[in-house]
Amino acid sequence: MDVAELKAAIAADEIDTVVVAFTDPYGRLMGKRFDADFFVDDALDHGTHSCNYLLTVDMEMEPVPGYSYASWDLGYGDFHLVPDLDTLCRAGWSDRAAFVLCDVVDDEVEQRVAVAPRSLLRSQIDRLANLGYSIAAASELEFFLFTDSYRDAHRKGYAGLEAAGRYIEDYHLMSTARIDDFVSETRRALKRTGIPVENSKGEWGRGQHEVNIRYTNVLTMADRHSLMKHAMKELADRLGVSVTFMAKPHTEEAGSSCHVHLSLWDGDANAFATDDPSTHSDLFRWFLGGWMAYVQDFMVWYAPTVNSYKRYQDGSWAPTRIAWSQDNRTAGFRVVGTGSSLRIENRIPGADANPYLVYAASLASGLAGIEQQIEPPEVFTGDVYAASDLERVPYSLDQALAAFRSSSVVADAFGAEVVEHYAHFTEVEVAAHQQVVTDWERARYFERI
C-alpha cells in the first residue's frame, strides 16, 4: 500500500496501528507499534529511534560485552529507524494493522549502520548496480508445524511435542489437507499483505511444510522472507499451534532448509542465459564459480547456529558437499530453468538463516567470482553424497567461524568492522552452547558412565 491508501484506511477506521520494524542479526523483527494517527503525523517523515544494543544482544536479550559498535562503556545510545515506504503494507495476518520495515541509520554520520543486516545487503546491491546489473531472488522456506501452542511447547520444555503430521508427507495431499487450516490461512494472510504466494506443500518430515512466494528483486525478497516468518509465528500463536524454523528440530527427522534462487539481470535480460540454451554465459560461470569458491568463508551466515550443522547429513536432502549440477537435489548448487528462467539454486542455507545475510553473502561471493573470473568446477553428475573427494561443508559453527574470521573476501566486501562484529556474534553463540548440559548427555551418561 502507499501512503495515500494508508491514510484512507486510517480515516475509514480500518487501521489503527502501524508496526515499525527492522531485523536484528538473528533475523528477528524488532521495533515499535505506533498509533496510526501519530505515525502519519510524525513518524512517517521522521522515523523513530531505538536502542543500539539491539544489534549486539544475544538470543535472551542480554547485553553482550566485547562489541566495538555498542557496549556499556559507550553508554548504549540510539540509532535511527528510517521507514522504507516501499515496504509499507497491510499486516494481512493481523487485524487493523499496517507494517513498515526500516533502514538502520547512524544520525551522527548520516549513513546506514554498517553492521545492520539490511545495510549489508544494500551494500552489495549497490556494488552490483555500479556494474549495471540487478539480481532477482526467491526463498523456499521450510518449517515444522506442531499442534501444541507456543505456550504449551514452552511449558513442556519443547520436548514431546505433537507434530501436525503422522508420516512423511512430501507432496501428500491427504496429509496436508488435515493441517490446511493453518497453511491456507498463511497463504491468504500473505496475499492480503501484498506478498504474492505461489504454493505450499508437504515436505520430507512429519509435520514439515514449505510455503513458496514469487520471485522478485533481492531486497524485496529478503523483506518478504522476514515478514513471512514473522507473520507465520503470529498466526500460529493466534491459532493455538506452533511453527519452528530451526534447521534441525529433531534428530530423527529431516532438517528445514531455505533454498535460495538467484539470477543476474542486465535490464530486462537474464544475464545468465545465452541464445544457445545448451550453454551458459561467462557471467553465469563466474558468478557460480565465486559463489561456490567462497561457501566456507560465508558459512556462518548460511548456517548461523550450533543447531544448523546437524542438518548436513548424507541422504537427508540437505547438501553436504560443494558441487553444482543440472537439476540434481544431492548437489549444494542446483541449476534449473532455461532462457529467462535460468537460475542457480543454493541449497546450503537453513531455515534458521537471516535472509539479509544470506543474500548479502551470495552477492558478495558472486561479485568476487565476476571480478576474479573464477571458473566453477566441472558439472557433477550422479550422487554427490557418495563423492567423498569433494569439499565438504563445515561440521560445526566454530569451524565456520574460523573461516569467516580469516577470509579476505569477507573483509574486502564488508570491511573489518563487519567481520569483527559478526565473528564476535558467532563466538557468543558457540560459547553459549558449550556451557549447556543437554538432554542427550543425560540420556547417554547419567547411569552408564
Coordinates of C-alpha atoms in Angstrom, one line a residue, residues 40-422:
V40 CA 1.2 9.6 9.9
D41 CA 1.6 12.9 11.7
D42 CA 5.2 12.3 12.9
A43 CA 7.0 9.0 12.4
L44 CA 6.1 8.9 8.7
D45 CA 8.6 11.7 8.0
H46 CA 10.9 11.5 10.9
G47 CA 11.1 7.8 11.7
T48 CA 11.8 6.7 15.3
H49 CA 14.8 5.7 17.4
S50 CA 15.7 2.5 19.2
C51 CA 18.5 1.4 21.5
N52 CA 21.6 0.4 19.6
Y53 CA 22.1 -2.6 21.9
L54 CA 19.6 -4.4 19.7
L55 CA 22.4 -5.2 17.2
T56 CA 24.5 -6.7 19.9
V57 CA 22.3 -8.6 22.3
D58 CA 22.1 -12.4 22.5
M59 CA 19.0 -14.6 22.0
E60 CA 17.9 -13.9 25.6
M61 CA 18.2 -10.1 25.0
E62 CA 21.2 -9.9 27.4
P63 CA 23.7 -7.1 26.6
V64 CA 26.9 -8.8 25.5
P65 CA 30.4 -7.3 26.1
G66 CA 33.1 -7.2 23.5
Y67 CA 31.4 -5.3 20.7
S68 CA 33.0 -2.1 19.3
Y69 CA 29.7 -1.0 17.9
A70 CA 27.7 -0.7 21.2
S71 CA 28.6 -1.5 24.8
W72 CA 28.1 -0.4 28.4
D73 CA 31.3 1.5 28.0
L74 CA 29.8 3.5 25.2
G75 CA 26.5 4.0 27.1
Y76 CA 24.2 2.2 24.7
G77 CA 22.8 5.1 22.7
D78 CA 20.2 5.2 19.9
F79 CA 20.1 4.5 16.2
H80 CA 17.6 6.0 13.8
L81 CA 14.9 3.8 12.2
V82 CA 14.1 5.3 8.8
P83 CA 10.9 3.8 7.3
D84 CA 11.3 2.4 3.8
L85 CA 7.9 3.3 2.4
D86 CA 8.4 0.8 -0.4
T87 CA 7.8 -1.9 2.3
L88 CA 4.6 -0.3 3.7
C89 CA 1.8 -2.9 3.7
R90 CA -1.3 -4.1 5.5
A91 CA -0.4 -6.7 8.1
G92 CA -2.6 -9.3 6.5
W93 CA -2.2 -11.7 9.4
S94 CA -3.3 -9.1 12.0
D95 CA -6.5 -7.0 12.4
R96 CA -6.3 -3.3 11.9
A97 CA -2.5 -3.0 11.5
A98 CA 0.0 -1.9 8.9
F99 CA 3.6 -2.8 8.7
V100 CA 6.7 -0.9 7.5
L101 CA 10.4 -2.1 7.5
C102 CA 13.2 0.3 8.2
D103 CA 16.8 1.0 7.4
V104 CA 19.0 1.5 10.5
V105 CA 20.8 4.8 10.3
D106 CA 23.5 6.5 12.4
D107 CA 22.5 10.1 12.7
E108 CA 25.9 11.4 13.6
V109 CA 27.4 10.4 10.2
E110 CA 24.1 10.3 8.3
Q111 CA 24.8 6.8 7.0
R112 CA 23.3 3.4 7.3
V113 CA 24.7 1.5 10.2
A114 CA 27.3 -0.8 8.6
V115 CA 26.6 -3.9 10.8
A116 CA 22.8 -3.9 10.4
P117 CA 21.7 -6.8 8.2
R118 CA 19.7 -4.7 5.8
S119 CA 22.6 -2.4 5.3
L120 CA 24.9 -5.3 4.5
L121 CA 22.6 -6.5 1.7
R122 CA 22.1 -2.9 0.4
S123 CA 25.9 -2.5 0.2
Q124 CA 26.1 -5.5 -2.2
I125 CA 23.1 -4.4 -4.3
D126 CA 24.9 -1.0 -4.7
R127 CA 28.1 -2.8 -5.8
L128 CA 26.1 -4.8 -8.4
A129 CA 24.3 -1.7 -9.6
N130 CA 27.6 0.0 -10.2
L131 CA 28.4 -2.8 -12.7
G132 CA 25.0 -2.3 -14.4
Y133 CA 23.2 -5.4 -13.1
S134 CA 20.4 -6.3 -10.7
I135 CA 19.5 -9.6 -9.0
A136 CA 16.2 -11.5 -8.9
A137 CA 15.8 -13.8 -6.0
A138 CA 13.4 -16.3 -4.3
S139 CA 13.4 -18.1 -1.0
E140 CA 11.9 -21.5 -0.5
L141 CA 11.4 -21.7 3.3
E142 CA 10.6 -24.9 5.2
F143 CA 9.2 -25.3 8.7
F144 CA 7.7 -27.8 11.1
L145 CA 4.2 -27.4 12.4
F146 CA 3.0 -28.7 15.8
T147 CA -0.5 -28.9 17.3
D148 CA 0.9 -27.6 20.6
S149 CA 0.7 -23.9 21.2
Y150 CA 3.9 -21.9 21.8
R151 CA 2.9 -21.5 25.5
D152 CA 2.4 -25.3 25.8
A153 CA 5.6 -26.0 24.0
H154 CA 7.5 -23.8 26.4
R155 CA 5.8 -25.4 29.4
K156 CA 6.9 -28.8 28.0
G157 CA 10.5 -27.6 27.6
Y158 CA 10.0 -28.1 23.8
A159 CA 10.0 -31.9 24.3
G160 CA 7.3 -34.4 23.4
L161 CA 5.5 -32.0 21.0
E162 CA 2.8 -33.4 18.7
A163 CA 3.7 -33.0 15.1
A164 CA 0.9 -31.9 12.8
G165 CA 1.5 -34.9 10.6
R166 CA 1.8 -38.6 11.4
Y167 CA 4.1 -39.7 8.5
I168 CA 6.4 -38.2 5.9
E169 CA 4.1 -36.1 3.8
D170 CA 6.2 -34.9 0.9
Y171 CA 3.7 -33.8 -1.7
H172 CA 0.9 -35.8 0.1
L173 CA -2.4 -34.0 -0.5
M174 CA -4.3 -36.1 2.1
S175 CA -2.0 -35.4 4.9
T176 CA -1.5 -31.7 4.1
A177 CA -5.3 -31.3 3.9
R178 CA -5.5 -32.1 7.6
I179 CA -3.4 -29.0 8.5
D180 CA -4.6 -26.7 5.8
D181 CA -6.5 -24.5 8.4
F182 CA -3.1 -23.0 9.3
V183 CA -1.3 -23.3 5.9
S184 CA -4.2 -21.9 3.8
E185 CA -4.6 -19.1 6.3
T186 CA -0.9 -18.4 5.9
R187 CA -1.4 -18.2 2.1
R188 CA -4.3 -15.9 2.5
A189 CA -2.6 -13.7 5.1
L190 CA 0.5 -13.3 2.9
K191 CA -1.7 -12.4 -0.1
R192 CA -3.5 -9.8 2.0
T193 CA -0.1 -8.4 2.9
G194 CA 0.8 -7.9 -0.7
I195 CA 3.2 -10.9 -0.8
P196 CA 2.4 -13.0 -3.9
V197 CA 2.2 -16.7 -3.0
E198 CA 2.9 -19.4 -5.4
N199 CA 2.1 -22.6 -3.5
S200 CA 2.5 -24.7 -0.3
K201 CA 3.4 -28.3 0.0
G202 CA 4.2 -31.1 2.4
E203 CA 7.9 -31.8 3.0
W204 CA 10.1 -34.8 3.9
G205 CA 9.3 -34.8 7.6
R206 CA 6.3 -35.4 9.9
G207 CA 4.6 -32.0 10.2
Q208 CA 7.1 -30.4 7.8
H209 CA 5.9 -28.0 5.2
E210 CA 7.0 -25.3 2.7
V211 CA 5.4 -22.1 1.5
N212 CA 6.8 -20.5 -1.6
I213 CA 6.4 -16.9 -2.6
R214 CA 7.0 -15.4 -6.0
Y215 CA 10.5 -14.2 -7.0
T216 CA 11.3 -10.5 -7.1
N217 CA 14.3 -8.2 -6.7
V218 CA 16.6 -9.4 -4.0
L219 CA 16.0 -6.6 -1.4
T220 CA 12.2 -7.1 -1.7
M221 CA 12.6 -10.9 -1.4
A222 CA 14.6 -10.5 1.8
D223 CA 12.0 -8.2 3.2
R224 CA 9.2 -10.6 2.3
H225 CA 11.1 -13.5 3.7
S226 CA 11.4 -11.7 7.1
L227 CA 7.7 -10.7 7.1
M228 CA 6.6 -14.2 6.1
K229 CA 8.4 -15.8 9.1
H230 CA 7.1 -13.2 11.5
A231 CA 3.6 -13.5 10.1
M232 CA 3.5 -17.3 10.4
K233 CA 4.7 -17.1 14.0
E234 CA 2.0 -14.6 15.0
L235 CA -0.6 -16.5 13.0
A236 CA 0.3 -19.8 14.7
D237 CA 0.2 -18.2 18.1
R238 CA -3.3 -16.9 17.5
L239 CA -4.5 -20.3 16.2
G240 CA -3.0 -22.2 19.2
V241 CA -0.4 -24.1 17.2
S242 CA 3.3 -23.5 16.8
V243 CA 5.9 -23.5 14.0
T244 CA 9.6 -23.7 14.1
F245 CA 12.3 -22.6 11.6
M246 CA 15.1 -24.4 13.5
A247 CA 17.4 -26.1 11.0
K248 CA 17.1 -29.5 12.8
P249 CA 14.4 -29.6 15.4
H250 CA 14.6 -33.4 15.7
T251 CA 17.4 -35.9 15.4
E252 CA 15.2 -38.4 13.6
E253 CA 13.6 -36.0 11.2
A254 CA 14.8 -34.1 8.1
G255 CA 16.1 -30.6 8.6
S256 CA 14.5 -27.4 7.4
S257 CA 16.2 -25.6 4.6
C258 CA 16.0 -22.2 2.9
H259 CA 16.8 -22.8 -0.7
V260 CA 17.7 -19.6 -2.4
H261 CA 17.4 -18.9 -6.1
L262 CA 19.3 -16.2 -7.9
S263 CA 19.6 -14.9 -11.4
L264 CA 21.6 -11.9 -12.7
W265 CA 19.8 -9.4 -14.9
D266 CA 21.0 -6.8 -17.4
G267 CA 17.9 -4.6 -17.7
D268 CA 15.2 -6.9 -18.9
A269 CA 17.5 -9.7 -20.0
N270 CA 18.7 -12.6 -17.9
A271 CA 22.5 -12.2 -17.9
F272 CA 23.0 -15.9 -17.1
A273 CA 21.4 -17.1 -20.3
T274 CA 22.7 -17.2 -23.9
D275 CA 21.0 -17.6 -27.2
D276 CA 22.0 -21.3 -27.1
P277 CA 20.0 -23.0 -24.3
S278 CA 22.7 -25.7 -24.0
T279 CA 25.3 -23.1 -22.8
H280 CA 25.7 -20.5 -20.1
S281 CA 27.1 -17.0 -20.2
D282 CA 30.5 -16.0 -18.8
L283 CA 28.7 -14.1 -16.1
F284 CA 26.8 -17.3 -15.1
R285 CA 30.1 -19.3 -14.8
W286 CA 31.9 -16.6 -12.9
F287 CA 29.1 -15.9 -10.5
L288 CA 28.6 -19.6 -9.8
G289 CA 32.4 -20.0 -9.5
G290 CA 32.6 -17.3 -6.9
W291 CA 29.5 -18.5 -5.0
M292 CA 31.0 -22.0 -4.8
A293 CA 34.5 -20.9 -4.0
Y294 CA 33.5 -18.8 -1.0
V295 CA 30.9 -21.0 0.7
Q296 CA 33.3 -21.7 3.6
D297 CA 34.0 -18.0 4.0
F298 CA 30.3 -17.1 4.5
M299 CA 29.1 -20.3 6.1
V300 CA 28.3 -18.5 9.4
W301 CA 25.6 -16.6 7.5
Y302 CA 24.2 -19.6 5.7
A303 CA 24.2 -21.7 8.9
P304 CA 24.3 -19.3 11.9
T305 CA 23.5 -21.6 14.9
V306 CA 25.0 -24.6 16.5
N307 CA 21.9 -26.5 15.5
S308 CA 22.4 -25.6 11.8
Y309 CA 25.2 -28.0 11.3
K310 CA 23.2 -31.0 12.4
R311 CA 21.1 -30.7 9.3
Y312 CA 24.1 -31.6 7.0
Q313 CA 23.7 -35.4 6.8
D314 CA 24.2 -37.6 3.8
G315 CA 21.0 -38.8 2.3
S316 CA 18.9 -36.3 4.1
W317 CA 18.1 -33.9 1.2
A318 CA 20.5 -31.3 2.8
P319 CA 23.7 -30.9 0.8
T320 CA 26.9 -32.0 2.5
R321 CA 29.4 -31.3 -0.3
I322 CA 30.1 -28.4 -2.6
A323 CA 29.3 -29.3 -6.1
W324 CA 27.0 -28.0 -8.9
S325 CA 24.7 -30.0 -11.1
Q326 CA 21.9 -29.7 -13.5
D327 CA 18.6 -30.3 -11.6
N328 CA 20.2 -32.6 -9.0
R329 CA 19.0 -32.3 -5.4
T330 CA 22.1 -34.0 -4.0
A331 CA 24.2 -31.0 -5.0
G332 CA 24.7 -27.9 -3.0
F333 CA 24.2 -25.8 -6.1
R334 CA 21.4 -26.9 -8.5
V335 CA 20.9 -25.2 -11.8
V336 CA 17.4 -25.0 -13.1
G337 CA 15.4 -23.3 -15.8
T338 CA 16.2 -22.1 -19.3
G339 CA 16.3 -18.8 -21.0
S340 CA 14.7 -16.0 -18.9
S341 CA 14.0 -18.6 -16.1
L342 CA 17.6 -19.8 -15.8
R343 CA 18.8 -19.5 -12.2
I344 CA 21.1 -21.0 -9.6
E345 CA 19.6 -22.6 -6.5
N346 CA 21.8 -22.7 -3.4
R347 CA 20.5 -25.5 -1.2
I348 CA 23.0 -24.9 1.7
P349 CA 21.3 -22.3 3.8
G350 CA 19.0 -23.5 6.6
A351 CA 15.6 -22.1 7.6
D352 CA 17.2 -20.5 10.6
A353 CA 19.3 -18.2 8.5
N354 CA 18.8 -14.4 8.3
P355 CA 17.8 -13.7 4.7
Y356 CA 19.6 -10.4 4.5
L357 CA 22.8 -12.0 5.5
V358 CA 22.3 -15.0 3.2
Y359 CA 21.7 -12.8 0.2
A360 CA 24.5 -10.4 1.1
A361 CA 26.9 -13.3 1.3
S362 CA 25.6 -14.7 -2.0
L363 CA 26.0 -11.4 -3.9
A364 CA 29.5 -10.8 -2.4
S365 CA 30.6 -14.2 -3.4
G366 CA 29.2 -13.9 -6.9
L367 CA 30.7 -10.5 -7.4
A368 CA 34.1 -11.7 -6.3
G369 CA 33.7 -14.5 -8.9
I370 CA 32.9 -12.0 -11.6
E371 CA 35.8 -9.7 -10.6
Q372 CA 38.3 -12.6 -10.4
Q373 CA 36.7 -14.5 -13.3
I374 CA 36.5 -17.7 -11.2
E375 CA 35.5 -20.7 -13.2
P376 CA 33.3 -23.3 -11.4
P377 CA 34.5 -26.9 -11.3
E378 CA 33.1 -29.4 -13.9
V379 CA 29.4 -30.0 -13.6
F380 CA 28.7 -33.1 -11.4
T381 CA 26.5 -35.9 -12.4
G382 CA 25.3 -38.7 -10.1
D383 CA 25.1 -38.9 -6.3
V384 CA 27.0 -36.0 -4.7
Y385 CA 26.6 -37.7 -1.3
A386 CA 28.8 -40.5 -2.5
A387 CA 31.6 -38.2 -3.8
S388 CA 33.9 -38.3 -0.7
D389 CA 36.6 -36.4 -2.6
L390 CA 34.6 -33.2 -2.8
E391 CA 35.0 -30.4 -0.4
R392 CA 32.5 -30.7 2.5
V393 CA 30.6 -28.0 4.3
P394 CA 31.9 -27.4 7.8
Y395 CA 31.0 -29.8 10.5
S396 CA 30.4 -27.1 13.2
L397 CA 29.8 -23.5 13.8
D398 CA 33.2 -23.0 15.3
Q399 CA 34.8 -24.4 12.2
A400 CA 32.8 -22.0 10.1
L401 CA 33.8 -19.1 12.4
A402 CA 37.5 -19.7 11.8
A403 CA 36.9 -19.5 8.0
F404 CA 34.8 -16.3 8.3
R405 CA 37.3 -14.5 10.6
S406 CA 40.3 -15.3 8.3
S407 CA 38.5 -14.6 5.0
S408 CA 39.9 -11.9 2.8
V409 CA 36.8 -11.9 0.6
V410 CA 34.5 -11.1 3.6
A411 CA 36.9 -8.3 4.7
D412 CA 37.1 -6.9 1.1
A413 CA 33.3 -7.0 0.6
F414 CA 32.2 -5.7 4.0
G415 CA 35.1 -4.3 5.9
A416 CA 36.9 -5.1 9.2
E417 CA 34.1 -3.6 11.4
V418 CA 31.6 -6.1 10.0
V419 CA 34.0 -9.0 10.2
E420 CA 34.7 -8.3 13.9
H421 CA 31.1 -7.7 14.7
Y422 CA 29.8 -11.0 13.3

